[in-house]
Short mmCIF file of C-alpha atoms in Angstrom, two decimals:
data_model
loop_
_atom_site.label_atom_id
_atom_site.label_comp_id
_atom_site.label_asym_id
_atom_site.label_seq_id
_atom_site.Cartn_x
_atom_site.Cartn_y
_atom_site.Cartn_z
CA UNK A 81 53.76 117.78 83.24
CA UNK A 82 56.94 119.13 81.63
CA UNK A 83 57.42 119.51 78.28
CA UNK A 84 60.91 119.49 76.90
CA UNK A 85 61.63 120.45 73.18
CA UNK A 86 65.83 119.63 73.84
CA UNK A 87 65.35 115.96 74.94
CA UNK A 88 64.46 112.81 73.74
CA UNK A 89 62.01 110.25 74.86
CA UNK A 90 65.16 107.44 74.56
CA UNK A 91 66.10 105.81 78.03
CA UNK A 92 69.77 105.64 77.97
CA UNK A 93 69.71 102.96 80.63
CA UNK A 94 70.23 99.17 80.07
CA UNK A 95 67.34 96.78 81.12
CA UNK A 96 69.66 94.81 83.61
CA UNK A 97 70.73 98.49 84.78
CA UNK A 98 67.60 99.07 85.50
CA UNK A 99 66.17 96.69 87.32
CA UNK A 100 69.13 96.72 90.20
CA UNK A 101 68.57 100.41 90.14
CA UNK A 102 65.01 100.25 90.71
CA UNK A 103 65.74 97.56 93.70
CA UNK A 104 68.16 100.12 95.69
CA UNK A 105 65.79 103.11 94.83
CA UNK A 106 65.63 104.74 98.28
CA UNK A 107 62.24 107.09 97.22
CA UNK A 108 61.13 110.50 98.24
CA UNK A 109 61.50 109.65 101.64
CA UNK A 110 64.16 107.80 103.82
CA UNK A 111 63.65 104.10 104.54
CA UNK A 112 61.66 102.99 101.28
CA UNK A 113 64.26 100.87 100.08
CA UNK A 114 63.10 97.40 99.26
CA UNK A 115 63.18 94.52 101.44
CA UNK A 116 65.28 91.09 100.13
CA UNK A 117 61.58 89.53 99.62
CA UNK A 118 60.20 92.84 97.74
CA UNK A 119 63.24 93.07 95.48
CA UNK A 120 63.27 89.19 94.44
CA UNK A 121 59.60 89.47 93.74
CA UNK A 122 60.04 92.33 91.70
CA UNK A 123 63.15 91.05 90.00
CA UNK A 124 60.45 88.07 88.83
CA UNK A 125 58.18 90.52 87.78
CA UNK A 126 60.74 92.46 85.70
CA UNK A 127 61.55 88.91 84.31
CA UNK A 128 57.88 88.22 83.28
CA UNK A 129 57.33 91.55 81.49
CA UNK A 130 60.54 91.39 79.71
CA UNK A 131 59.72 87.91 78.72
CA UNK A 132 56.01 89.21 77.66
CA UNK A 133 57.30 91.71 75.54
CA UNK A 134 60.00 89.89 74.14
CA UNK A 135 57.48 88.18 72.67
CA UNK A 136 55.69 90.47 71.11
CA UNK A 137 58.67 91.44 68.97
CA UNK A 138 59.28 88.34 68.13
CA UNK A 139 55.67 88.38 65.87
CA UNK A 140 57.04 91.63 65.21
CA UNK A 141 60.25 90.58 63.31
CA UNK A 142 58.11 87.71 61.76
CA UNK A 143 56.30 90.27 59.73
CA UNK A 144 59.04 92.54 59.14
CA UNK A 145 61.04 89.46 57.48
CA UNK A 146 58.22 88.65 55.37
CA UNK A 147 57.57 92.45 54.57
CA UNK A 148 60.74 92.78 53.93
CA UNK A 149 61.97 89.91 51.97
CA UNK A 150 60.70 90.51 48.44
CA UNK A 151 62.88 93.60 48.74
CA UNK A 152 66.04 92.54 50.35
CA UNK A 153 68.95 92.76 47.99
CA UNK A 154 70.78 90.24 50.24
CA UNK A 155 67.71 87.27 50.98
CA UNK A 156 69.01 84.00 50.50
CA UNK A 157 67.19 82.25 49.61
CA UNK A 158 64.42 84.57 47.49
CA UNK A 159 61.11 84.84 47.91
CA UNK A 160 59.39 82.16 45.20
CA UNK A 161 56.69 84.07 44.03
CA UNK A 162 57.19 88.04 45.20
CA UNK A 163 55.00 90.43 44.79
CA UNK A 164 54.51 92.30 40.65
CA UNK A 165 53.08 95.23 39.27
CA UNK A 166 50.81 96.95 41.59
CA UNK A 167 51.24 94.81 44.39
CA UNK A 168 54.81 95.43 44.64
CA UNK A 169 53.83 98.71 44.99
CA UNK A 170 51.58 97.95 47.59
CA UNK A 171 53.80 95.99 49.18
CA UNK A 172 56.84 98.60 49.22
CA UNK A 173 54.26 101.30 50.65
CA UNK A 174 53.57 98.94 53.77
CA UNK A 175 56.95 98.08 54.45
CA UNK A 176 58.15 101.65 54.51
CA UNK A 177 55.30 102.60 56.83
CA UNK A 178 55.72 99.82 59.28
CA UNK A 179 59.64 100.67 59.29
CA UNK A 180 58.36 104.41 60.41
CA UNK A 181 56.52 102.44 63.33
CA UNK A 182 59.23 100.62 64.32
CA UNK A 183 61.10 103.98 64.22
CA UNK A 184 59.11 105.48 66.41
CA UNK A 185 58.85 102.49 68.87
CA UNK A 186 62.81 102.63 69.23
CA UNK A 187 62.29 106.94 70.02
CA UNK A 188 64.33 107.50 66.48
CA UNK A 189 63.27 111.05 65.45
CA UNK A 190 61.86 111.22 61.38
CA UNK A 191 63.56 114.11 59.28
CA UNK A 192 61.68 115.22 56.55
CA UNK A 193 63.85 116.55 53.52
CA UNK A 194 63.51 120.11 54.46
CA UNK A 195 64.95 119.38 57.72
CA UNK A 196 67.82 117.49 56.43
CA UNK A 197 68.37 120.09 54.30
CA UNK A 198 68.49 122.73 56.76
CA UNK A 199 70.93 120.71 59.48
CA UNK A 200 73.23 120.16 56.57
CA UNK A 201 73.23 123.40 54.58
CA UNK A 202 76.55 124.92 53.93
CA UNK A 203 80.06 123.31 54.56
CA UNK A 204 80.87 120.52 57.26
CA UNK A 205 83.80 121.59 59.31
CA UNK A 206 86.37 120.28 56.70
CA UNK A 207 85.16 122.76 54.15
CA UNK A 208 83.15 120.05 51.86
CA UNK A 209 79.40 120.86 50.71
CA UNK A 210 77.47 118.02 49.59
CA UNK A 211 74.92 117.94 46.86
CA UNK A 212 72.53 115.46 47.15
CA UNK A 213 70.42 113.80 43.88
CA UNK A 214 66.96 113.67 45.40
CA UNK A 215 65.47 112.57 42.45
CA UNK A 216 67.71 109.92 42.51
CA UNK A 217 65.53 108.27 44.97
CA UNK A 218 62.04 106.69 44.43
CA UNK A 219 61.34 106.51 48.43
CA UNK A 220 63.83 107.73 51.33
CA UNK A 221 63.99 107.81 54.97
CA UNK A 222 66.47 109.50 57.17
CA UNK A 223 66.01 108.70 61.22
CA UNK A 224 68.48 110.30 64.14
CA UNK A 225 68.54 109.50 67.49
CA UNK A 226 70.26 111.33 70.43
CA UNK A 227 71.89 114.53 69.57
CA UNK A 228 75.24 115.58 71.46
CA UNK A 229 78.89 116.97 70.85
CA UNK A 230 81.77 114.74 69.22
CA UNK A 231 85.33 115.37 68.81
CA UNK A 232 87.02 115.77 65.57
CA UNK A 233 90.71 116.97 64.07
CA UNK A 234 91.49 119.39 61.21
CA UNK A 235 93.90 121.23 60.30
CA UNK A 236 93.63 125.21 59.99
CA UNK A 237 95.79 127.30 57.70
CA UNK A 238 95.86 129.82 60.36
CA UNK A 239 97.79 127.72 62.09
CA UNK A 240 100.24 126.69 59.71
CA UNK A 241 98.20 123.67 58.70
CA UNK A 242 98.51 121.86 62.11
CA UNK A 243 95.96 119.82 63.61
CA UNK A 244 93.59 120.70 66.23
CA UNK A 245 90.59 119.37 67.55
CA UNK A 246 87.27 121.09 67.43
CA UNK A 247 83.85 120.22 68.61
CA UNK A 248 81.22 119.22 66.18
CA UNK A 249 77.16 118.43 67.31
CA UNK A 250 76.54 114.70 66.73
CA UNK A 251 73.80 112.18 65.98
CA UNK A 252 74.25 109.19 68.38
CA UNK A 253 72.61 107.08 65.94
CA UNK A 254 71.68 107.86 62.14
CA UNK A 255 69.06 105.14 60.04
CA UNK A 256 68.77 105.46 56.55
CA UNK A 257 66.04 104.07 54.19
CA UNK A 258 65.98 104.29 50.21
CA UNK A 259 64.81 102.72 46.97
CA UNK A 260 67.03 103.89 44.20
CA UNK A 261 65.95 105.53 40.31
CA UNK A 262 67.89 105.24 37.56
CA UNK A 263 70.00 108.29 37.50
CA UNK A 264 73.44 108.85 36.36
CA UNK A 265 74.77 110.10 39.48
CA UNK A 266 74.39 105.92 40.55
CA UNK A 267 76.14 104.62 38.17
CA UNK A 268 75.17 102.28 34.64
CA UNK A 269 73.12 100.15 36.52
CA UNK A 270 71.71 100.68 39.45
CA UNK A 271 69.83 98.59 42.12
CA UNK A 272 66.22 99.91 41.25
CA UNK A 273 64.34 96.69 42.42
CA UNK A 274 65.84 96.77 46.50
CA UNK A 275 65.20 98.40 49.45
CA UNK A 276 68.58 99.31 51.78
CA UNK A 277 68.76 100.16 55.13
CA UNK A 278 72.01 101.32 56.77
CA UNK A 279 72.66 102.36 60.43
CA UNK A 280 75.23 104.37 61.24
CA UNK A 281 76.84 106.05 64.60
CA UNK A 282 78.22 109.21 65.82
CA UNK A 283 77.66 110.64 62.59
CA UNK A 284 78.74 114.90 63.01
CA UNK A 285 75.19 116.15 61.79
CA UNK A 286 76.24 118.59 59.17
CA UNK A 287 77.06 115.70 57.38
CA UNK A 288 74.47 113.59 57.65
CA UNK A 289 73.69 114.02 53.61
CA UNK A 290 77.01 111.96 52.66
CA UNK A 291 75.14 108.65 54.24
CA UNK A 292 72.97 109.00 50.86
CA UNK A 293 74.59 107.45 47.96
CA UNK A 294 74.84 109.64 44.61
CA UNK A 295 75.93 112.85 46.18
CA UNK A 296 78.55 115.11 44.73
CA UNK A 297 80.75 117.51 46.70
CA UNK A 298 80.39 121.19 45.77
CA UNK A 299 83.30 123.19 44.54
CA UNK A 300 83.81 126.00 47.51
CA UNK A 301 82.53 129.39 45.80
CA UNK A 302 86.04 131.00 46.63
CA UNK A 303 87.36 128.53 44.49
CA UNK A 304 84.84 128.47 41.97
CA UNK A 305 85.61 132.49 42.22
CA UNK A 306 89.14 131.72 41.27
CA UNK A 307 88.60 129.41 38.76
CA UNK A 308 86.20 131.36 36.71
CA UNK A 309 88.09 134.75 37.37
CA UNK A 310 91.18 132.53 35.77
CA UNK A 311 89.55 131.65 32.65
CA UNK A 312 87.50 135.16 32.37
CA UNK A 313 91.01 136.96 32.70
CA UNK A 314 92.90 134.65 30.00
CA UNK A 315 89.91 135.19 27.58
CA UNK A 316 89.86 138.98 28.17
CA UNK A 317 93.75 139.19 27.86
CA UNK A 318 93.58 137.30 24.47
CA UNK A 319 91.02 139.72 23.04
CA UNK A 320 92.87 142.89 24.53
CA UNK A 321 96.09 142.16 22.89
CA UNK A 322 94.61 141.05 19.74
CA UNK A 323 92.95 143.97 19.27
CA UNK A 324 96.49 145.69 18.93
CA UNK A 325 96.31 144.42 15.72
CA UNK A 326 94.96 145.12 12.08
CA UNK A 327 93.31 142.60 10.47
CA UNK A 328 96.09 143.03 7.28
CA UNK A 329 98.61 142.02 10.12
CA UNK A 330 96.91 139.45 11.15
CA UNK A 331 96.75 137.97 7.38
CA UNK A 332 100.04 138.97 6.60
CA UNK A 333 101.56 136.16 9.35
CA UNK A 334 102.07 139.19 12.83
CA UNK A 335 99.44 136.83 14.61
CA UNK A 336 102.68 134.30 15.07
CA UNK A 337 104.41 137.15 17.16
CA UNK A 338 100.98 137.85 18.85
CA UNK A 339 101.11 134.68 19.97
CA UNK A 340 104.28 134.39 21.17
CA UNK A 341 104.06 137.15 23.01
CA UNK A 342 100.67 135.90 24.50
CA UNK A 343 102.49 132.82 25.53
CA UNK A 344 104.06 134.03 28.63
CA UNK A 345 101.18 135.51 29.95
CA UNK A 346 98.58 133.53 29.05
CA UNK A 347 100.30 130.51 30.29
CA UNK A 348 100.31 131.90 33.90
CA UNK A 349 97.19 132.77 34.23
CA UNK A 350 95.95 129.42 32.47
CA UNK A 351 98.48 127.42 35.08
CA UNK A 352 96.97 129.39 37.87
CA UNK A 353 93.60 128.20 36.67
CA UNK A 354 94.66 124.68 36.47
CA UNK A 355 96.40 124.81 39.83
CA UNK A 356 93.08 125.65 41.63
CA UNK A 357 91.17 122.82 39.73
CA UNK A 358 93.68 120.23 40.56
CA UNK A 359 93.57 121.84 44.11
CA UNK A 360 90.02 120.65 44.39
CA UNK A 361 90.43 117.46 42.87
CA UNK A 362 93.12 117.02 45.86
CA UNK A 363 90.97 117.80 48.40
CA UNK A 364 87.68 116.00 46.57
CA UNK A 365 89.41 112.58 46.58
CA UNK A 366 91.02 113.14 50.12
CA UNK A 367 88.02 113.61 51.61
CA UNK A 368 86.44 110.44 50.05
CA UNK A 369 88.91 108.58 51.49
CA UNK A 370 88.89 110.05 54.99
CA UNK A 371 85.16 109.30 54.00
CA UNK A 372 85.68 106.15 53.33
CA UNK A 373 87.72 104.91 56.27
CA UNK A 374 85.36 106.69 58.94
CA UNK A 375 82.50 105.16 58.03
CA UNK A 376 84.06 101.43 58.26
CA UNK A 377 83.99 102.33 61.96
CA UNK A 378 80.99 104.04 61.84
CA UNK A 379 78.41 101.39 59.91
CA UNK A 380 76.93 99.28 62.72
CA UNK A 381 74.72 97.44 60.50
CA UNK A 382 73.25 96.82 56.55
CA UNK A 383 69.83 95.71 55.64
CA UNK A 384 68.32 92.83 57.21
CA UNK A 385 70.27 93.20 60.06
CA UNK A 386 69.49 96.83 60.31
CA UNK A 387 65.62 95.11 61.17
CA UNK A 388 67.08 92.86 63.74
CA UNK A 389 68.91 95.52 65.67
CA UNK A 390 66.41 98.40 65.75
CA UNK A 391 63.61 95.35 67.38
CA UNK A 392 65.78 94.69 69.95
CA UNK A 393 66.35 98.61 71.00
CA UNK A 394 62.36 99.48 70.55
CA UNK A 395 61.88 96.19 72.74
CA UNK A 396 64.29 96.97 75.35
CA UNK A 397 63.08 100.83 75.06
CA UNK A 398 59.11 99.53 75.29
CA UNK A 399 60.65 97.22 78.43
CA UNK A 400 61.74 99.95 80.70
CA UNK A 401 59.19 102.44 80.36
CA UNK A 402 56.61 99.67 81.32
CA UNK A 403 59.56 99.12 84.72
CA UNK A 404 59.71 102.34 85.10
CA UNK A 405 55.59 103.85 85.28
CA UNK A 406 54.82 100.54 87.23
CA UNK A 407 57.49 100.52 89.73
CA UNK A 408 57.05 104.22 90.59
CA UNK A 409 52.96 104.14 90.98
CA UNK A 410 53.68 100.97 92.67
CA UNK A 411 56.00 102.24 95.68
CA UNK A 412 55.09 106.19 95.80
CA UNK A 413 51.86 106.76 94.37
CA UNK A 414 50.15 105.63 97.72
CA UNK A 415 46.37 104.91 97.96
CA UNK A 416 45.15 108.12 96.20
CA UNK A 417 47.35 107.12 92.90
CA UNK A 418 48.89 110.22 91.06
CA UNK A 419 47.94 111.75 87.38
CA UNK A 420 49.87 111.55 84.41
CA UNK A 421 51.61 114.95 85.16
CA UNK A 422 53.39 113.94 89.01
CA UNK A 423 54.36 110.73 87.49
CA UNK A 424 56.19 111.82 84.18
CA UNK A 425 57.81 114.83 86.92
CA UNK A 426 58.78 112.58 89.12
CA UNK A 427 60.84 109.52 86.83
CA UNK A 428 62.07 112.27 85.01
CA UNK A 429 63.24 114.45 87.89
CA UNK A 430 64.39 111.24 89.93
CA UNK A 431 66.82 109.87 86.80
CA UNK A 432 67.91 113.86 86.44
CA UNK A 433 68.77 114.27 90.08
CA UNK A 434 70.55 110.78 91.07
CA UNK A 435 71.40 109.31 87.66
CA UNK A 436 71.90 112.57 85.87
CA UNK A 437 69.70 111.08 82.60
CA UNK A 438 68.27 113.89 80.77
CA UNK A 439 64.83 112.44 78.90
CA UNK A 440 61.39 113.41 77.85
CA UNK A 441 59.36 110.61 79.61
CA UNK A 442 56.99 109.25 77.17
CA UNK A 443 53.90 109.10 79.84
CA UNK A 444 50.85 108.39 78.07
CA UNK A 445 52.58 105.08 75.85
CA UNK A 446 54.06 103.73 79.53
CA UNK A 447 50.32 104.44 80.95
CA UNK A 448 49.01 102.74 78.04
CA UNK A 449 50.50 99.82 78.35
CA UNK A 450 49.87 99.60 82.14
CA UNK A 451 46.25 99.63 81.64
CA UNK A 452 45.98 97.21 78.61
CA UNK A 453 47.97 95.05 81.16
CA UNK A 454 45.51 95.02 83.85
CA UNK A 455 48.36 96.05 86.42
CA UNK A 456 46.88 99.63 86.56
CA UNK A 457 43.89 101.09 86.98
CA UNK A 458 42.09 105.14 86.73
CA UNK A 459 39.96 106.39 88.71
CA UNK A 460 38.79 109.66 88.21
CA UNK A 461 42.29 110.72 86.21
CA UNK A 462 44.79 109.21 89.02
CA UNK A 463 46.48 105.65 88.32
CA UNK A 464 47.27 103.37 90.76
CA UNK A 465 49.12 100.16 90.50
CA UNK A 466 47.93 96.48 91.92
CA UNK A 467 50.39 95.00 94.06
CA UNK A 468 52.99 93.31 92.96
CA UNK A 469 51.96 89.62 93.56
CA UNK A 470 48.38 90.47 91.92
CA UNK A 471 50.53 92.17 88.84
CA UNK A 472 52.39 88.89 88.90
CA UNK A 473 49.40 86.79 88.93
CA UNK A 474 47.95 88.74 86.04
CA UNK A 475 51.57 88.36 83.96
CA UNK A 476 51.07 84.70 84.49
CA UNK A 477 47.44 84.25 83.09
CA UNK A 478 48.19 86.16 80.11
CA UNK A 479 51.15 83.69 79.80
CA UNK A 480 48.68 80.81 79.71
CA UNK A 481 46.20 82.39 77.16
CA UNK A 482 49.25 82.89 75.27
CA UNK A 483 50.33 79.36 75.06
CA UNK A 484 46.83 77.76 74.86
CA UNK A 485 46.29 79.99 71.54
CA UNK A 486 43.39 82.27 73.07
CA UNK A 487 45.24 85.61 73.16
CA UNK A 488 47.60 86.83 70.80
CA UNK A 489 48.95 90.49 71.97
CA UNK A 490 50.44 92.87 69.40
CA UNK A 491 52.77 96.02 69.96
CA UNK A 492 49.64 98.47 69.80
CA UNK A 493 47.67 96.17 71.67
CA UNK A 494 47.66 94.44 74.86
CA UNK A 495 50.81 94.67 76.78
CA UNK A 496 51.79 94.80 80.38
#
């Protein structure tokens, strides 16, 4: 089984896609297409386990509502009696651990801080440096899914300032998750009772940091070079010519014409000082603004619906790996079934080769799932799928225990 540190466990492959792919898929060997009958029947299938699932997420986003609700800084209406004191703290703990399941469900990758820190050390491309208030933060959670290349514009000095576009690694998708401290960096007064969520896209990952709120940019140290070497050199130039004179001159009313003939000097280097400052101030607030009108485009969702979104992709991702580990056992395993290993080399080398997707099958959850299901079984360490129509039949009794009350499946437990 291959093991693939660059790639992700995401499918990058809608449902729909899917399924009409897997119809037309011609196999390892020539005339294993399937028939009109075969790919009706398994378009029904594909039906039934989406539907299955679907429903499992919707329990799902029942409890994340009510986990989420005494927190929500946008609920209407509020909860009537939410959780206090040590509940509340309770209560915060759960929902940020069952937002790392649902994480993890959806194939987002968790960055701890010293990652974070280590993607975004030093200057983005645009020459900004970010300093984040981490103790501005009671609890915070920064998720990234599917890292790649994006395009961006600047414009380089060495090229008299003109624009030109350079290539910058990416995060496809970027989740955020905090509960604010009071700290000065947010303001007089602010939101220490809420939880946010924010989901952003395309986000160039050295910059990943300015999704938190409270950061401030860092003065560049060639400018903070220039600034300091400024003030040192006014200081020192004061004290040099002063000490051209007595301290009787001084009295007697020369320290006038010392000044004066400070002036001159002292108000170049001073206005060389201020030039720099006011230099960073310029770029400071420009880049707040490009800031600003990037992520407008950029923010695909805010709290609540942050929940809603992120469901649907962990359903839809939970949908095709159970399409995918079925369907493949199901048409080339044969009789003597295959391990884990052959079938997580063969859906990933069969996307690679004829849909040129790239991904780190995630065999033993897609295996899982198939067993709990009843659709495939082990014997001895190889799987082998029931045929369709019994995989049907079985999708349609767990329908009816469903709707009579008797079984009640759950993400980490039964599902097709």
């Amino acid at each position: 089984m291959a093991e693939f540190k660059d790639r992700e466990h995401f499918i990058p492959i809608r449902v729909a896609d899917l399924i009409e792919y897997l119809c037309r898929e011609s196999g390892p060997a020539h005339g294993q297409v399937l028939t009109e009958d075969e790919q009706a029947a398994f378009r029904r299938f594909a039906h039934s386990v989406s539907g299955y699932i679907h429903v499992i997420y919707l329990d799902q986003l029942r409890k994340l509502k009510e986990a989420y609700a005494p927190f929500d800084p946008d609920a209407d209406p509020k909860p009537l009696n939410p959780p206090r004191g040590p509940a509340r703290s309770e209560a915060l703990a759960k929902l940020f651990d069952t937002f790392r399941v649902l994480m993890e469900r959806a194939n987002y990758i968790r960055l701890s801080r010293e990652e974070l820190e280590t993607i975004t050390q030093g200057a983005s491309y645009w020459g900004i440096d970010m300093d984040i208030p981490w103790d501005a933060f009671e609890k915070v959670e920064v998720f990234v899914r599917g890292k790649g290349l994006g395009r961006r514009t600047r414009r380089n000095w060495r090229r008299l300032w003109r624009k030109e576009e350079v290539t910058v690694p990416t995060f496809s998708r970027v989740a955020v998750m905090f509960k604010q401290n009071a700290h000065k960096r947010l303001g007089s007064e602010p939101d220490t009772q809420n939880v946010f969520l924010k989901l952003f896209k395309d986000i160039p990952q050295m910059d990943t940091e300015m999704l938190l709120p409270g950061g401030r940019i860092r003065m560049p140290k060639l400018e903070r070079v220039k600034l300091g070497g400024s003030l040192a050199s006014s200081v020192g130039y004061v004290a040099w010519r002063l000490s051209d004179f007595s301290l009787v001159q001084l009295v007697s009313g020369a320290l006038s014409g010392a000044v004066w003939a400070l002036y001159g000097p002292l108000a170049l280097v001073l206005g060389y000082g201020y030039k720099t400052w006011y230099g960073f101030q310029v770029t400071k607030q420009t880049y707040f603004l490009q800031l600003t009108q990037s992520l407008y485009y950029q923010n695909l969702d805010n709290d609540a619906g942050v929940m809603f979104r992120l469901l649907d992709e962990a359903e839809e991702q939970e949908i095709r790996e159970t399409l995918l580990a079925y369907f493949y056992l199901w048409r080339y395993a044969g009789e003597r079934g295959w391990t884990t290993e052959q079938l997580d080399d063969y859906i990933e080398l069969d996307l690679e080769r004829r849909l040129n997707v790239h991904i780190d099958f995630e065999i033993d959850d897609a295996v899982r799932k198939l067993q709990l299901g009843g659709i495939v079984h082990e014997v001895d360490g190889r799987y082998r799928a029931v045929p369709l129509s019994e995989a049907q039949a079985r999708l349609n009794r767990l329908w009816e225990q469903y709707s009579s009350g008797e079984f009640v499946p759950t993400i980490s437990g039964s599902t097709p």
